[in-house]
């Protein structure tokens, strides 16, 4: 908890923008991390990535449950400039963060925008479709192609769904 509390707190404040809600969410995130600890595999991701993923999912669920969406940026912004995420680096993950940011920057702006809106800002494909005035199929295709391109750039082998994970 000491090592990653700043990461989780920053994510909670980014999504919730309220100290009281963020405090509750941080506690929930670390409970989820504790419950999910057996699923952690260092050959798949770093600790920071594992914890950050759990935190983002929990926070998005919390925001959606409250009937709000995480408005870090407006969808109008995505039409005018790339929306590279603010990825929070902590000690050991600094190099990984720089590699991911560089890979994102190398993608075409259309892929950067939909990936950042979907993965970092928490918008659904439907919300992105409406906000950017794009067909839903186009949004889904751009997300998929962007992720495939990122995997190639980062030399990451995708985990197969349904495979036994220990």
CSV table of C-alpha atoms in Angstrom, one decimal:
chain,number,residue,atom,x,y,z
A,1,UNK,CA,0.0,0.0,0.0
A,2,UNK,CA,2.8,2.4,0.8
A,3,UNK,CA,4.4,2.0,-2.6
A,4,UNK,CA,1.2,2.5,-4.7
A,5,UNK,CA,-1.0,4.7,-2.5
A,6,UNK,CA,0.0,7.8,-4.5
A,7,UNK,CA,-0.8,6.1,-7.8
A,8,UNK,CA,-4.2,4.9,-6.6
A,9,UNK,CA,-5.0,8.3,-4.9
A,10,UNK,CA,-4.2,10.2,-8.1
A,11,UNK,CA,-6.4,8.0,-10.2
A,12,UNK,CA,-9.2,8.3,-7.6
A,13,UNK,CA,-9.0,12.1,-7.6
A,14,UNK,CA,-8.9,12.2,-11.4
A,15,UNK,CA,-12.0,10.1,-11.7
A,16,UNK,CA,-14.0,11.2,-8.7
A,17,UNK,CA,-12.7,14.8,-8.0
A,18,UNK,CA,-13.9,14.6,-4.4
A,19,UNK,CA,-11.7,13.8,-1.4
A,20,UNK,CA,-14.4,11.8,0.5
A,21,UNK,CA,-15.3,9.7,-2.5
A,22,UNK,CA,-11.7,9.2,-3.4
A,23,UNK,CA,-10.8,8.0,0.2
A,24,UNK,CA,-13.6,5.4,0.0
A,25,UNK,CA,-12.6,4.3,-3.5
A,26,UNK,CA,-8.9,4.0,-2.5
A,27,UNK,CA,-9.9,1.6,0.3
A,28,UNK,CA,-12.1,-0.4,-2.0
A,29,UNK,CA,-9.3,-0.6,-4.6
A,30,UNK,CA,-6.8,-1.9,-2.1
A,31,UNK,CA,-9.3,-4.5,-0.8
A,32,UNK,CA,-9.7,-5.6,-4.5
A,33,UNK,CA,-6.0,-5.7,-4.9
A,34,UNK,CA,-5.7,-7.9,-1.8
A,35,UNK,CA,-8.4,-10.2,-3.1
A,36,UNK,CA,-6.9,-10.4,-6.5
A,37,UNK,CA,-3.3,-10.8,-5.4
A,38,UNK,CA,-3.3,-14.5,-6.4
A,39,UNK,CA,-4.0,-13.6,-10.0
A,40,UNK,CA,-0.9,-11.4,-10.3
A,41,UNK,CA,1.7,-12.7,-12.7
A,42,UNK,CA,4.9,-10.7,-13.1
A,43,UNK,CA,5.5,-12.2,-16.5
A,44,UNK,CA,2.3,-10.4,-17.8
A,45,UNK,CA,2.6,-7.0,-16.2
A,46,UNK,CA,4.3,-5.0,-13.5
A,47,UNK,CA,2.8,-4.5,-10.0
A,48,UNK,CA,2.0,-0.9,-10.9
A,49,UNK,CA,0.2,-2.0,-14.1
A,50,UNK,CA,-1.7,-4.7,-12.2
A,51,UNK,CA,-2.8,-2.3,-9.4
A,52,UNK,CA,-3.5,0.5,-11.9
A,53,UNK,CA,-5.8,-1.7,-13.9
A,54,UNK,CA,-7.7,-2.8,-10.9
A,55,UNK,CA,-8.0,0.8,-9.7
A,56,UNK,CA,-9.2,2.1,-13.1
A,57,UNK,CA,-11.8,-0.7,-13.4
A,58,UNK,CA,-13.1,-0.1,-9.9
A,59,UNK,CA,-13.2,3.7,-10.4
A,60,UNK,CA,-15.0,3.5,-13.7
A,61,UNK,CA,-17.5,1.1,-12.1
A,62,UNK,CA,-18.0,3.6,-9.2
A,63,UNK,CA,-18.5,6.5,-11.5
A,64,UNK,CA,-20.9,4.6,-13.7
A,65,UNK,CA,-22.8,3.5,-10.6
A,66,UNK,CA,-23.1,7.1,-9.5
A,67,UNK,CA,-24.7,7.9,-12.8
A,68,UNK,CA,-21.8,10.1,-13.8
A,69,UNK,CA,-19.1,9.5,-16.4
A,70,UNK,CA,-15.5,10.3,-15.8
A,71,UNK,CA,-15.2,13.6,-17.8
A,72,UNK,CA,-11.5,14.2,-17.9
A,73,UNK,CA,-11.7,15.8,-21.3
A,74,UNK,CA,-14.6,16.6,-23.5
A,75,UNK,CA,-15.2,14.6,-26.6
A,76,UNK,CA,-15.0,17.8,-28.6
A,77,UNK,CA,-11.3,18.0,-27.6
A,78,UNK,CA,-10.6,14.7,-29.3
A,79,UNK,CA,-11.6,16.1,-32.7
A,80,UNK,CA,-8.9,18.7,-32.6
A,81,UNK,CA,-5.9,17.3,-31.0
A,82,UNK,CA,-4.4,14.0,-29.8
A,83,UNK,CA,-5.5,13.1,-26.3
A,84,UNK,CA,-2.4,11.4,-24.9
A,85,UNK,CA,-3.1,10.2,-21.4
A,86,UNK,CA,-1.4,11.4,-18.3
A,87,UNK,CA,0.2,8.1,-17.1
A,88,UNK,CA,1.4,8.4,-13.5
A,89,UNK,CA,4.9,7.0,-13.2
A,90,UNK,CA,6.2,5.6,-9.9
A,91,UNK,CA,9.8,4.6,-9.3
A,92,UNK,CA,10.3,1.2,-10.9
A,93,UNK,CA,7.7,1.8,-13.7
A,94,UNK,CA,9.2,5.1,-15.1
A,95,UNK,CA,10.9,3.3,-18.0
A,96,UNK,CA,7.7,1.3,-18.8
A,97,UNK,CA,5.7,4.5,-18.8
A,98,UNK,CA,8.0,6.2,-21.2
A,99,UNK,CA,7.9,3.2,-23.5
A,100,UNK,CA,4.1,3.1,-23.5
A,101,UNK,CA,3.8,6.9,-24.0
A,102,UNK,CA,6.3,6.7,-26.9
A,103,UNK,CA,4.3,3.8,-28.5
A,104,UNK,CA,1.0,5.8,-28.1
A,105,UNK,CA,2.6,8.9,-29.7
A,106,UNK,CA,3.7,6.8,-32.7
A,107,UNK,CA,0.1,5.8,-33.5
A,108,UNK,CA,-2.1,7.8,-35.9
A,109,UNK,CA,-4.1,10.5,-34.1
A,110,UNK,CA,-7.4,8.7,-34.9
A,111,UNK,CA,-6.2,5.6,-32.9
A,112,UNK,CA,-4.7,7.7,-30.1
A,113,UNK,CA,-8.0,9.5,-29.6
A,114,UNK,CA,-10.3,6.5,-29.4
A,115,UNK,CA,-7.8,4.5,-27.2
A,116,UNK,CA,-7.3,7.4,-24.8
A,117,UNK,CA,-11.0,8.1,-24.6
A,118,UNK,CA,-11.8,4.5,-24.0
A,119,UNK,CA,-9.0,3.2,-21.8
A,120,UNK,CA,-8.0,6.3,-19.8
A,121,UNK,CA,-11.0,8.5,-19.8
A,122,UNK,CA,-13.6,5.7,-19.3
A,123,UNK,CA,-16.0,6.5,-22.2
A,124,UNK,CA,-17.9,3.7,-23.7
A,125,UNK,CA,-17.7,3.0,-27.4
A,126,UNK,CA,-21.3,4.3,-27.7
A,127,UNK,CA,-20.3,7.6,-26.0
A,128,UNK,CA,-17.3,8.0,-28.2
A,129,UNK,CA,-19.4,7.3,-31.3
A,130,UNK,CA,-21.9,9.9,-30.3
A,131,UNK,CA,-19.3,12.5,-29.1
A,132,UNK,CA,-17.1,12.2,-32.2
A,133,UNK,CA,-20.0,11.7,-34.6
A,134,UNK,CA,-18.5,8.4,-35.9
A,135,UNK,CA,-20.3,5.1,-36.6
A,136,UNK,CA,-20.0,2.7,-33.7
A,137,UNK,CA,-18.3,0.2,-36.0
A,138,UNK,CA,-15.6,2.8,-36.8
A,139,UNK,CA,-14.9,3.4,-33.1
A,140,UNK,CA,-14.7,-0.3,-32.4
A,141,UNK,CA,-12.4,-0.9,-35.4
A,142,UNK,CA,-10.1,2.0,-34.3
A,143,UNK,CA,-9.9,0.7,-30.8
A,144,UNK,CA,-9.1,-2.8,-32.0
A,145,UNK,CA,-6.6,-1.8,-34.6
A,146,UNK,CA,-5.0,0.7,-32.2
A,147,UNK,CA,-4.6,-2.1,-29.5
A,148,UNK,CA,-3.1,-4.5,-32.1
A,149,UNK,CA,-0.7,-1.8,-33.2
A,150,UNK,CA,0.3,-1.1,-29.6
A,151,UNK,CA,0.9,-4.8,-28.9
A,152,UNK,CA,3.1,-5.0,-32.0
A,153,UNK,CA,5.1,-1.9,-31.0
A,154,UNK,CA,5.5,-3.1,-27.4
A,155,UNK,CA,6.1,-6.7,-28.5
A,156,UNK,CA,3.4,-7.9,-26.2
A,157,UNK,CA,1.8,-11.3,-26.8
A,158,UNK,CA,-2.0,-11.0,-26.0
A,159,UNK,CA,-3.3,-13.3,-23.3
A,160,UNK,CA,-5.8,-15.7,-24.9
A,161,UNK,CA,-9.3,-15.6,-23.4
A,162,UNK,CA,-10.4,-18.9,-21.8
A,163,UNK,CA,-6.8,-20.0,-21.2
A,164,UNK,CA,-6.0,-21.3,-17.7
A,165,UNK,CA,-4.4,-18.6,-15.7
A,166,UNK,CA,-2.8,-19.6,-12.4
